[in-house]
CSV table of C-alpha atoms in Angstrom, one decimal:
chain,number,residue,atom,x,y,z
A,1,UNK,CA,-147.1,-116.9,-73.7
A,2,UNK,CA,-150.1,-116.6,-71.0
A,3,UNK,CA,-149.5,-120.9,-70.9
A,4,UNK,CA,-145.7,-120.5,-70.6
A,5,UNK,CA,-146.1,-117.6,-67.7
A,6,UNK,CA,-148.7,-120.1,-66.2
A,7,UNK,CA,-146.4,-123.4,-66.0
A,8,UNK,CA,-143.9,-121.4,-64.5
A,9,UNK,CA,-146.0,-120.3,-61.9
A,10,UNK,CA,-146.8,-124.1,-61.1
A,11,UNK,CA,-143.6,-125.0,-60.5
A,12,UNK,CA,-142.3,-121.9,-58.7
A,13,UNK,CA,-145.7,-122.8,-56.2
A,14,UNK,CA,-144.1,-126.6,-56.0
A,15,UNK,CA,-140.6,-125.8,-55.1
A,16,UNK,CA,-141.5,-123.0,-52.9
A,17,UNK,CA,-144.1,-125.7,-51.4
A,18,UNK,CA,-141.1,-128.1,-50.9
A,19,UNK,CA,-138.9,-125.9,-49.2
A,20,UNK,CA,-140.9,-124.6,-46.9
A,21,UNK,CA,-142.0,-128.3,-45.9
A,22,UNK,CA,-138.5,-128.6,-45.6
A,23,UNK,CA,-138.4,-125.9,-43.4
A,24,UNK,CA,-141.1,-126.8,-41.4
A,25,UNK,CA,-139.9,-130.3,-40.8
A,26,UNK,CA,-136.6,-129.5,-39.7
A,27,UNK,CA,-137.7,-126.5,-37.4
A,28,UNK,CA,-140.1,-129.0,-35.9
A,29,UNK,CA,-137.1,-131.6,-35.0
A,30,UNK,CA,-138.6,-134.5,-36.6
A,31,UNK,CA,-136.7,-137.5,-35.2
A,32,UNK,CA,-136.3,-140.8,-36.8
A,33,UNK,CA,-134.6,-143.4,-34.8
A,34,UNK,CA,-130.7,-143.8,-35.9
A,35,UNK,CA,-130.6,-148.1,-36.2
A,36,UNK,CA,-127.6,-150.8,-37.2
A,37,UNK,CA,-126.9,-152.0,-40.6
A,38,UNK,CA,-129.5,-154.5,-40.1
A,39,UNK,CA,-132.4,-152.2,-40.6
A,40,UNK,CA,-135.3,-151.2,-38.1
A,41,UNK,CA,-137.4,-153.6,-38.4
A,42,UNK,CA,-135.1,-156.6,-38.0
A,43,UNK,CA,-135.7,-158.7,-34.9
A,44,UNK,CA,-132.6,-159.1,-32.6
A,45,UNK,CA,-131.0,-162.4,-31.7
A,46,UNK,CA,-129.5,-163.2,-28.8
A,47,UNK,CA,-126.3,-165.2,-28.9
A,48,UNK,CA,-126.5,-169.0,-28.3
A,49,UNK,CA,-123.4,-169.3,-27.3
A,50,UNK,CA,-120.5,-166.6,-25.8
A,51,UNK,CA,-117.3,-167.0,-23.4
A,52,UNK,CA,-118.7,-163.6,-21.8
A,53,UNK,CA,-121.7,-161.5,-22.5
A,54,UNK,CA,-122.5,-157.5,-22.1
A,55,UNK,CA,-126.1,-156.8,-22.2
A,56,UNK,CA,-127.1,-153.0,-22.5
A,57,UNK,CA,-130.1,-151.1,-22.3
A,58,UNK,CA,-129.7,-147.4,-22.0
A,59,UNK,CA,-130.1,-144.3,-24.5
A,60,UNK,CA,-127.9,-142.1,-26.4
A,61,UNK,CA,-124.5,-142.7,-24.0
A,62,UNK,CA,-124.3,-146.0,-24.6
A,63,UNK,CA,-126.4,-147.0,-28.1
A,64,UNK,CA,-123.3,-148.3,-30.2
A,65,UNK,CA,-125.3,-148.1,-33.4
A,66,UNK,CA,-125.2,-143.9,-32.3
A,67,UNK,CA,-121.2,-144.5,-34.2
A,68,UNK,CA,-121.8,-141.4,-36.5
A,69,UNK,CA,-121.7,-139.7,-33.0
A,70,UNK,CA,-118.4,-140.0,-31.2
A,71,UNK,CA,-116.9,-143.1,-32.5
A,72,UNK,CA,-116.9,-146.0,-29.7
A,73,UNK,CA,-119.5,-145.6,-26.8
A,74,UNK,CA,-118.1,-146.7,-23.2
A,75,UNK,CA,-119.7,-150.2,-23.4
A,76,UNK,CA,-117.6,-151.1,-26.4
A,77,UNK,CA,-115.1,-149.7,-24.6
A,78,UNK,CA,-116.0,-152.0,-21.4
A,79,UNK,CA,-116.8,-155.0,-23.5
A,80,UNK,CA,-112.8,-154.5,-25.6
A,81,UNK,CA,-111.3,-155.0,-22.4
A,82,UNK,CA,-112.5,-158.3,-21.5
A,83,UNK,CA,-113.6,-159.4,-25.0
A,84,UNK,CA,-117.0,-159.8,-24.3
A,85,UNK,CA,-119.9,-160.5,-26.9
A,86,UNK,CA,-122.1,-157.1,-26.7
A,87,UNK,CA,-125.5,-157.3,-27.2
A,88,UNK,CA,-127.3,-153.6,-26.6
A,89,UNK,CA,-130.8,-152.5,-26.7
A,90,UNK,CA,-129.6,-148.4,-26.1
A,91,UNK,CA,-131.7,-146.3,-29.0
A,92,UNK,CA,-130.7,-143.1,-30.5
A,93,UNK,CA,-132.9,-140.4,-32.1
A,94,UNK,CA,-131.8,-137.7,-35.3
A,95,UNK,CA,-133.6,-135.0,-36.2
A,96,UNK,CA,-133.5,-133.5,-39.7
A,97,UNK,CA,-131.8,-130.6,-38.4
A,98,UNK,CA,-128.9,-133.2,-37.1
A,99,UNK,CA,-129.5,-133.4,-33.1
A,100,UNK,CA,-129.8,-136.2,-31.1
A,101,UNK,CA,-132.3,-137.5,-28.7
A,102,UNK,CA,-132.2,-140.7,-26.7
A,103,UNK,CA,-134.4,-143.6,-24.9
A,104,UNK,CA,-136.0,-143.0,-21.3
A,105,UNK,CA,-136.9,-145.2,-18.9
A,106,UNK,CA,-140.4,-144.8,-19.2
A,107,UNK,CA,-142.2,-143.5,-22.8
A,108,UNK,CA,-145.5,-142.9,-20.3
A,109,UNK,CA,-143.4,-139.7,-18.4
A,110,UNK,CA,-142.4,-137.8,-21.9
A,111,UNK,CA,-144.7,-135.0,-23.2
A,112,UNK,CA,-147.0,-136.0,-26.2
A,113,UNK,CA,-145.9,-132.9,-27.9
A,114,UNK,CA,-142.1,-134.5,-28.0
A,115,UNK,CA,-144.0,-138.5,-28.6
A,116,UNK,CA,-145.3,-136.8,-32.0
A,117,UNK,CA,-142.1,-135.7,-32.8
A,118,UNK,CA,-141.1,-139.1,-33.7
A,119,UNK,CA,-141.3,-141.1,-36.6
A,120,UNK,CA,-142.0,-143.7,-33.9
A,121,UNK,CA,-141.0,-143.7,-30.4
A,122,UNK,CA,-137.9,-145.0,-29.3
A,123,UNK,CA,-138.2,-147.9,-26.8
A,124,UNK,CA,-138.3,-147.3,-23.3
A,125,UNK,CA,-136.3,-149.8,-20.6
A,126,UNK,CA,-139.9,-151.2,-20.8
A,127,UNK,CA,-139.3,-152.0,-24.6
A,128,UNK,CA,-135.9,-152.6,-24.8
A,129,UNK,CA,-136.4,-155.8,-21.9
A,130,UNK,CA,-139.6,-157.2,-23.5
A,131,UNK,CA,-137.5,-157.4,-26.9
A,132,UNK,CA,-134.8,-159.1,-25.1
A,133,UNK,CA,-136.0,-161.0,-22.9
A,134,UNK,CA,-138.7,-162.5,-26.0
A,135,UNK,CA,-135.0,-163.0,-28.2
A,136,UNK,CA,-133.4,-164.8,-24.7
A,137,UNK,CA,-136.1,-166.9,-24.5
A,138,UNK,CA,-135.5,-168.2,-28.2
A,139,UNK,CA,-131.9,-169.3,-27.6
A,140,UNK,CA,-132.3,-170.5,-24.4
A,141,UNK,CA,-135.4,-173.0,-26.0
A,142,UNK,CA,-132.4,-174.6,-28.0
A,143,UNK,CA,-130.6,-175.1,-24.6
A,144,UNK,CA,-133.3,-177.2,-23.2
A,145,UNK,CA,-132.1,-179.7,-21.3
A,146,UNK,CA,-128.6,-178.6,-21.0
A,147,UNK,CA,-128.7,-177.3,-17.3
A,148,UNK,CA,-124.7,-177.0,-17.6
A,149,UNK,CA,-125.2,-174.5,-20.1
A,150,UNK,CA,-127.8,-172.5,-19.2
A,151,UNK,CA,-126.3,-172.1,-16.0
A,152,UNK,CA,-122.8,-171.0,-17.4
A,153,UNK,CA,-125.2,-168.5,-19.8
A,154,UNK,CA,-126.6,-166.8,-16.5
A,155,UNK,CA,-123.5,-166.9,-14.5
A,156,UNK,CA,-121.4,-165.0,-17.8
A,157,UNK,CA,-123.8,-162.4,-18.1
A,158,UNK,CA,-123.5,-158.8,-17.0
A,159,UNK,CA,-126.4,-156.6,-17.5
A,160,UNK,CA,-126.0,-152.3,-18.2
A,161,UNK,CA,-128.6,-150.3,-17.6
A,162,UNK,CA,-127.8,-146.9,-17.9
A,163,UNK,CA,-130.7,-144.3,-18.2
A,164,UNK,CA,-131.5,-140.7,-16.8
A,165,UNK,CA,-129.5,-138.1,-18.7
A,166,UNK,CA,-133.2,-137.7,-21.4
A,167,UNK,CA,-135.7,-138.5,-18.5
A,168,UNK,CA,-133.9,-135.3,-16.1
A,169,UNK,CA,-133.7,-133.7,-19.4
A,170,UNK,CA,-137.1,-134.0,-20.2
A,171,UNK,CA,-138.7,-133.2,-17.0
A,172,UNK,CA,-136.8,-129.8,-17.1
A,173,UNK,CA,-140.4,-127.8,-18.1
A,174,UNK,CA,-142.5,-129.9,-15.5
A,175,UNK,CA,-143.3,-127.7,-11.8
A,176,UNK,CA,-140.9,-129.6,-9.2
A,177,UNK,CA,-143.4,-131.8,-7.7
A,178,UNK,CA,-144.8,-133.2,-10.5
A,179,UNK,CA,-141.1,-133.5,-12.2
A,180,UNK,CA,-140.4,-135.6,-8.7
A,181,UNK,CA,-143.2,-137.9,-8.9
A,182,UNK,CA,-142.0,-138.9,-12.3
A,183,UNK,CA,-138.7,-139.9,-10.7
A,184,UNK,CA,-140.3,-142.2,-8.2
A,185,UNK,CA,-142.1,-143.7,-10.2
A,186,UNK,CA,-139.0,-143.7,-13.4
A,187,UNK,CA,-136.9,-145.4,-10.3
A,188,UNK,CA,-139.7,-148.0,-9.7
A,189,UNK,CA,-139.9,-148.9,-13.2
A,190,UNK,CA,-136.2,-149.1,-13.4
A,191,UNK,CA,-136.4,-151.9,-10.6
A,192,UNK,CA,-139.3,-153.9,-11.5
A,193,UNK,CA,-137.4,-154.4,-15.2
A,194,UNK,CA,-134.4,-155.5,-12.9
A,195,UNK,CA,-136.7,-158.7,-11.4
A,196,UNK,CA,-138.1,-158.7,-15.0
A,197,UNK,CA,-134.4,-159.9,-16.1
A,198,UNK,CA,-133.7,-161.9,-13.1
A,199,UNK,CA,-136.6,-164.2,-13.8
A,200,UNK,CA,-135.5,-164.1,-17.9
A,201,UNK,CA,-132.5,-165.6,-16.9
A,202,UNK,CA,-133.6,-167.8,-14.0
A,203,UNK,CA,-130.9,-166.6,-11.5
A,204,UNK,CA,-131.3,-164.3,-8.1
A,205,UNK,CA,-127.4,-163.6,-8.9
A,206,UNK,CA,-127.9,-161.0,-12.0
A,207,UNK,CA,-125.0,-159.3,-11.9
A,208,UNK,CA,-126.0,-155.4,-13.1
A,209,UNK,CA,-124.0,-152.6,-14.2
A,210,UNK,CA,-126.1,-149.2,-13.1
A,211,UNK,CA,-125.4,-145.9,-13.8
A,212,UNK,CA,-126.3,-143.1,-11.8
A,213,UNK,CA,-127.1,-139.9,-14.4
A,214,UNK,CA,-124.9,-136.8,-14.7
A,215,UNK,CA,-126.2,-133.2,-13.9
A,216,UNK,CA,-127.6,-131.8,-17.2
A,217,UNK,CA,-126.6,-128.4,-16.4
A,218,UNK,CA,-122.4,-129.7,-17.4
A,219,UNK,CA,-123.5,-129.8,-20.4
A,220,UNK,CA,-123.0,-127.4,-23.4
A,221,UNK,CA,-127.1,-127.7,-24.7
A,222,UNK,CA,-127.7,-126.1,-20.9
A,223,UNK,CA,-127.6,-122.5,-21.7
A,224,UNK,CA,-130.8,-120.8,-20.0
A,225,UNK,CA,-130.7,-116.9,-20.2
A,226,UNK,CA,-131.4,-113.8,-18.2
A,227,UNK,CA,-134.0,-114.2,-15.4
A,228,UNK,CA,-134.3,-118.0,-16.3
A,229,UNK,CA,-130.8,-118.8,-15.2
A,230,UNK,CA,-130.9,-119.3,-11.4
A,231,UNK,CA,-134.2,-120.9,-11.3
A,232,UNK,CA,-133.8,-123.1,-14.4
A,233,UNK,CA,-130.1,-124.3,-12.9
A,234,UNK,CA,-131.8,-124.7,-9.1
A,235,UNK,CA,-134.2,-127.3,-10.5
A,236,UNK,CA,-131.6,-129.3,-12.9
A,237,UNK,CA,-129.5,-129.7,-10.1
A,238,UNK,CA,-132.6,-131.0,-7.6
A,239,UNK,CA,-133.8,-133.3,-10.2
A,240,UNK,CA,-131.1,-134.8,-11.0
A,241,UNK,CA,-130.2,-135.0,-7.2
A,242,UNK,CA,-133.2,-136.7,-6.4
A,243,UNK,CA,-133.0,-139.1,-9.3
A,244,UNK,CA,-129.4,-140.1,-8.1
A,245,UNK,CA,-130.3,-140.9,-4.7
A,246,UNK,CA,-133.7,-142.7,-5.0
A,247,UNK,CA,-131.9,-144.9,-7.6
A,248,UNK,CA,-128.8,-145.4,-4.7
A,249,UNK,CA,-131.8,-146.1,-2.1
A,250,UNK,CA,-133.6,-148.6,-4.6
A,251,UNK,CA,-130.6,-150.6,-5.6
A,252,UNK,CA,-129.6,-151.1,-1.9
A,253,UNK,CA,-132.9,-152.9,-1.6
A,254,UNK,CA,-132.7,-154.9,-4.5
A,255,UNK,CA,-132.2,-158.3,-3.6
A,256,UNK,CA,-132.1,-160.3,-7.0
A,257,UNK,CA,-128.6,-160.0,-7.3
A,258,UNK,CA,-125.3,-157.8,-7.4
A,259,UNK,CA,-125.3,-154.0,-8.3
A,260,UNK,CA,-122.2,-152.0,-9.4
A,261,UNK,CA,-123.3,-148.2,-9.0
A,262,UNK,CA,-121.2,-146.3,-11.3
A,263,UNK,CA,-121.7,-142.6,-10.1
A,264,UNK,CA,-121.6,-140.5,-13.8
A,265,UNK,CA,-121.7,-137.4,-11.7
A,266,UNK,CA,-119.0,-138.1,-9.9
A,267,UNK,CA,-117.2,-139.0,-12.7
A,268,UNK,CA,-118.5,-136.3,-15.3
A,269,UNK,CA,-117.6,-133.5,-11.9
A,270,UNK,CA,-113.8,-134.9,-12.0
A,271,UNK,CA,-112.9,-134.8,-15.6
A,272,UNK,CA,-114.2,-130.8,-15.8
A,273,UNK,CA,-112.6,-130.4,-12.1
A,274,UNK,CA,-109.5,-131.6,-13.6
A,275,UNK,CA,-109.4,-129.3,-16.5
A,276,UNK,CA,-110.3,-126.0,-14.0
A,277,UNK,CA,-107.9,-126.6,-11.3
A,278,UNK,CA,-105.3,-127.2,-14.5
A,279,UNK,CA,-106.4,-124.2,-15.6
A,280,UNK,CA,-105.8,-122.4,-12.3
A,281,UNK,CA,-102.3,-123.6,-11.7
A,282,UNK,CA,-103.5,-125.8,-8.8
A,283,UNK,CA,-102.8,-129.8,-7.9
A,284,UNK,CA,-105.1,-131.3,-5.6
A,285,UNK,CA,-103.7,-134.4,-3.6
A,286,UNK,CA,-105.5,-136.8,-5.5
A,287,UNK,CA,-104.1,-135.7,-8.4
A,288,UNK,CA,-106.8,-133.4,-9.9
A,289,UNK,CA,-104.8,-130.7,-11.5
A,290,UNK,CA,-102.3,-132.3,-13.8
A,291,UNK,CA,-104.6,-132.8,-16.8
A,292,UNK,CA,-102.8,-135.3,-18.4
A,293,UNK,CA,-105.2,-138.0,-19.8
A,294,UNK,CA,-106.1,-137.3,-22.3
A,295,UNK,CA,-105.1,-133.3,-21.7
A,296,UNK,CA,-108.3,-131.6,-22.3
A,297,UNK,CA,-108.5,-128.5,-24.1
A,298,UNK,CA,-111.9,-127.6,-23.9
A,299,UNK,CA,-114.9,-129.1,-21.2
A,300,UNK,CA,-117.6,-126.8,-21.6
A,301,UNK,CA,-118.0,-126.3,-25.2
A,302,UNK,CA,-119.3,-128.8,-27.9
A,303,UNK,CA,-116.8,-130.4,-30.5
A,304,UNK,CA,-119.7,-130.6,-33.2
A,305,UNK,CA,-122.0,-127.7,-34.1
A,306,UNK,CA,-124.5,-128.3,-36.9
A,307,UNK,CA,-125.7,-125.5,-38.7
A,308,UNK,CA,-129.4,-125.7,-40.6
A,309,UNK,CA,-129.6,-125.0,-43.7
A,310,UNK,CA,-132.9,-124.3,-46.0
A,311,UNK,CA,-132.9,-128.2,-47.1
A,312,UNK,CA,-133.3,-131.1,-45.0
A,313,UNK,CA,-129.7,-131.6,-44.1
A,314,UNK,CA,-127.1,-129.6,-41.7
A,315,UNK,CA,-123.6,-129.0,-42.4
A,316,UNK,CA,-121.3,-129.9,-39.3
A,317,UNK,CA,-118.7,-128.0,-37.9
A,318,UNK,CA,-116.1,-130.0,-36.1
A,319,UNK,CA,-113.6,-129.0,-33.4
A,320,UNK,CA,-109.7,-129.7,-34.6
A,321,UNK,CA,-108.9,-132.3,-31.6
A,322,UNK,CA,-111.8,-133.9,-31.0
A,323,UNK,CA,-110.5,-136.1,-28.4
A,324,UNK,CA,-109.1,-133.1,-26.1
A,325,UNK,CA,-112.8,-132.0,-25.6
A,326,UNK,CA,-114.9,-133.4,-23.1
A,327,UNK,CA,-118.2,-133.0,-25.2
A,328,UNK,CA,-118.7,-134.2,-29.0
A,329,UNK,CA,-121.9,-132.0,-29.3
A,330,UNK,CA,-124.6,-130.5,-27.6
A,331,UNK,CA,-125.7,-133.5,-25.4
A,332,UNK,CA,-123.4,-136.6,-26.0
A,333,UNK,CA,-119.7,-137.0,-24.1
A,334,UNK,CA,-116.5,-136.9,-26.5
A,335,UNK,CA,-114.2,-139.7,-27.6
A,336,UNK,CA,-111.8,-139.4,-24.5
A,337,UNK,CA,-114.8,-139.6,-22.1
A,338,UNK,CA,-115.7,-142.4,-23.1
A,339,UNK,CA,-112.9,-144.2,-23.0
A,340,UNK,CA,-112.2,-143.2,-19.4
A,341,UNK,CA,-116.1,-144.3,-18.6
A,342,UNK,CA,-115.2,-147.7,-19.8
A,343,UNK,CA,-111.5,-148.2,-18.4
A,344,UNK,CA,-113.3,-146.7,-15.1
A,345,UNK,CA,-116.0,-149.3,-15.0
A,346,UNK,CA,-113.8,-151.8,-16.0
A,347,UNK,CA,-111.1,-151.5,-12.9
A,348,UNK,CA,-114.4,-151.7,-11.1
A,349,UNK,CA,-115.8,-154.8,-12.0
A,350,UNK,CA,-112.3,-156.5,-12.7
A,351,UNK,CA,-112.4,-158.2,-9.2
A,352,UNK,CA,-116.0,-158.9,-8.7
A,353,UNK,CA,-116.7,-160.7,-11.8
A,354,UNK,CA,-114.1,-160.8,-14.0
A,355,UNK,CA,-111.5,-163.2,-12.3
């Protein structure tokens, strides 16, 4: 009996053990990168050969192996209306407890507290380039030769980048100067990876998709309380301010090519402006107001909640109509967003590069 009594014991220790390692992990947000069917450690390939070609590197906006997420990202979206070949270096993040985190431009500006969260760290812009560039430089070496054909590869290439909504995010508990010396020097990085590409390819006429980032405080994971409210919202809105217009002053300078500045703010502003002035009863001349595409229904709330549980899995709670709200969860745009992003983008590079 005094054996039986103590075998019990055993296993009640282990199972209580497991859970509460469960626990722990989860409450810690233990993130392991979210990858394509191809597995994590399979080494990309860069096409040989394409009519057009989209090249992205970015985080969790644009990562189209992020799927599980909102469906189609705005690139796919892009790259569907002028049936392009998409290659894209974005990386996502999931935590046990079911939340997402994406790339930054620069690993070196994170916390180490939020670098050890991580099963291993995502690439940076830094990253994503070196493993292109390294997977460019094999096709092109069967292209040798064949100047007609490497020029055509440069000349039908566009290049995303399309960074800044993590970085801001991240740089949320840093004092203002220090958070605006890691901007300058995000926005330097973000420029030297541009030359980076422009030699890869061997062409001073990259043509570059950039993305300016949207303010963090739109979205539904910004929800500071009480006496942090007005100071925490001051500095979201600076940073992300100051990102947006060193990155406009940089890529006026750049001189390796052509850059089409898509301004996410702008954008992200209209779409909740839209719904609000619907709301209100009021139609602006530019046609703010109507809310007809796609008819939101919700812009501030998240269409996804997860909800831990004890084990090391969350149970999801989504929204009836996810495309009528603006946001799919916490951090990441809805369906209908993205679509717009895309079709946006697409009207605005239709006549520069597409005809």
């Amino acid at each position: 009996m005094r054996l039986f009594n103590k075998f019990h014991a055993v296993c009640a220790l282990a199972v209580t053990s497991i859970l509460l390692s469960a626990w722990f992990l989860a409450s810690q947000h233990y993130y392991k990168r979210v990858v394509s069917t191809n597995g994590e450690g399979s080494t990309f390939k860069a096409a040989t050969s394409f009519d057009r070609r989209l090249v992205v590197f970015g985080d969790s906006w644009s990562d189209n192996n992020a799927g599980e997420l909102q469906g189609p990202v705005w690139t796919e979206w892009l790259c569907s209306m002028f049936q392009c070949h998409h290659e894209n270096m974005a990386q996502t993040a999931k935590s046990l407890r079911g939340k997402y985190i994406g790339s930054v431009v620069d690993n070196d500006e994170l916390p180490a507290p939020l670098l050890n969260l991580h099963k291993s760290p995502l690439a940076d812009f830094k990253a994503q380039v070196s493993q292109w560039t390294a997977a460019e430089a094999r096709a092109v070496e069967e292209l040798v030769g064949n100047e007609e054909a490497i020029g055509y590869r440069q000349d039908r290439t566009i290049i995303i980048v399309s960074f800044g909504v993590w970085d801001v995010w991240n740089m949320l508990d840093k004092d203002y100067d220090t958070a605006m010396q890691s901007v300058d020097r995000s926005i330097g990085v973000i420029i030297d990876q541009l030359n980076v590409l422009s030699q890869s390819l061997g062409t001073n006429e990259l043509k570059v998709i950039l993305t300016l980032t949207p303010d963090v405080t739109f979205l539904p994971a910004f929800r500071p309380t009480g006496s942090q409210h007005i100071g925490r919202h001051k500095d979201a809105v600076q940073i992300t301010q100051y990102w947006n217009s060193q990155l406009r002053g940089a890529a006026k300078k750049w001189d390796q090519g052509t850059i089409y500045l898509f301004d996410t703010n702008a954008f992200l502003a209209d779409l909740i402006r839209d719904w609000q002035l619907f709301a209100a009863g009021i139609e602006e001349s530019n046609g703010l107001g109507k809310n007809e595409e796609p008819g939101w229904e919700n812009v501030d709330d998240a269409c996804v909640e997860n909800e831990q549980q004890l084990v090391m899995t969350s149970e999801v709670k989504k929204c009836e109509t996810p495309e009528k709200f603006l946001f799919w969860n916490e951090m990441h745009l809805g369906p209908s967003a993205h679509r717009l992003m895309g079709t946006e983008i697409f009207q605005g590079i239709e006549e520069m590069w597409l005809r």
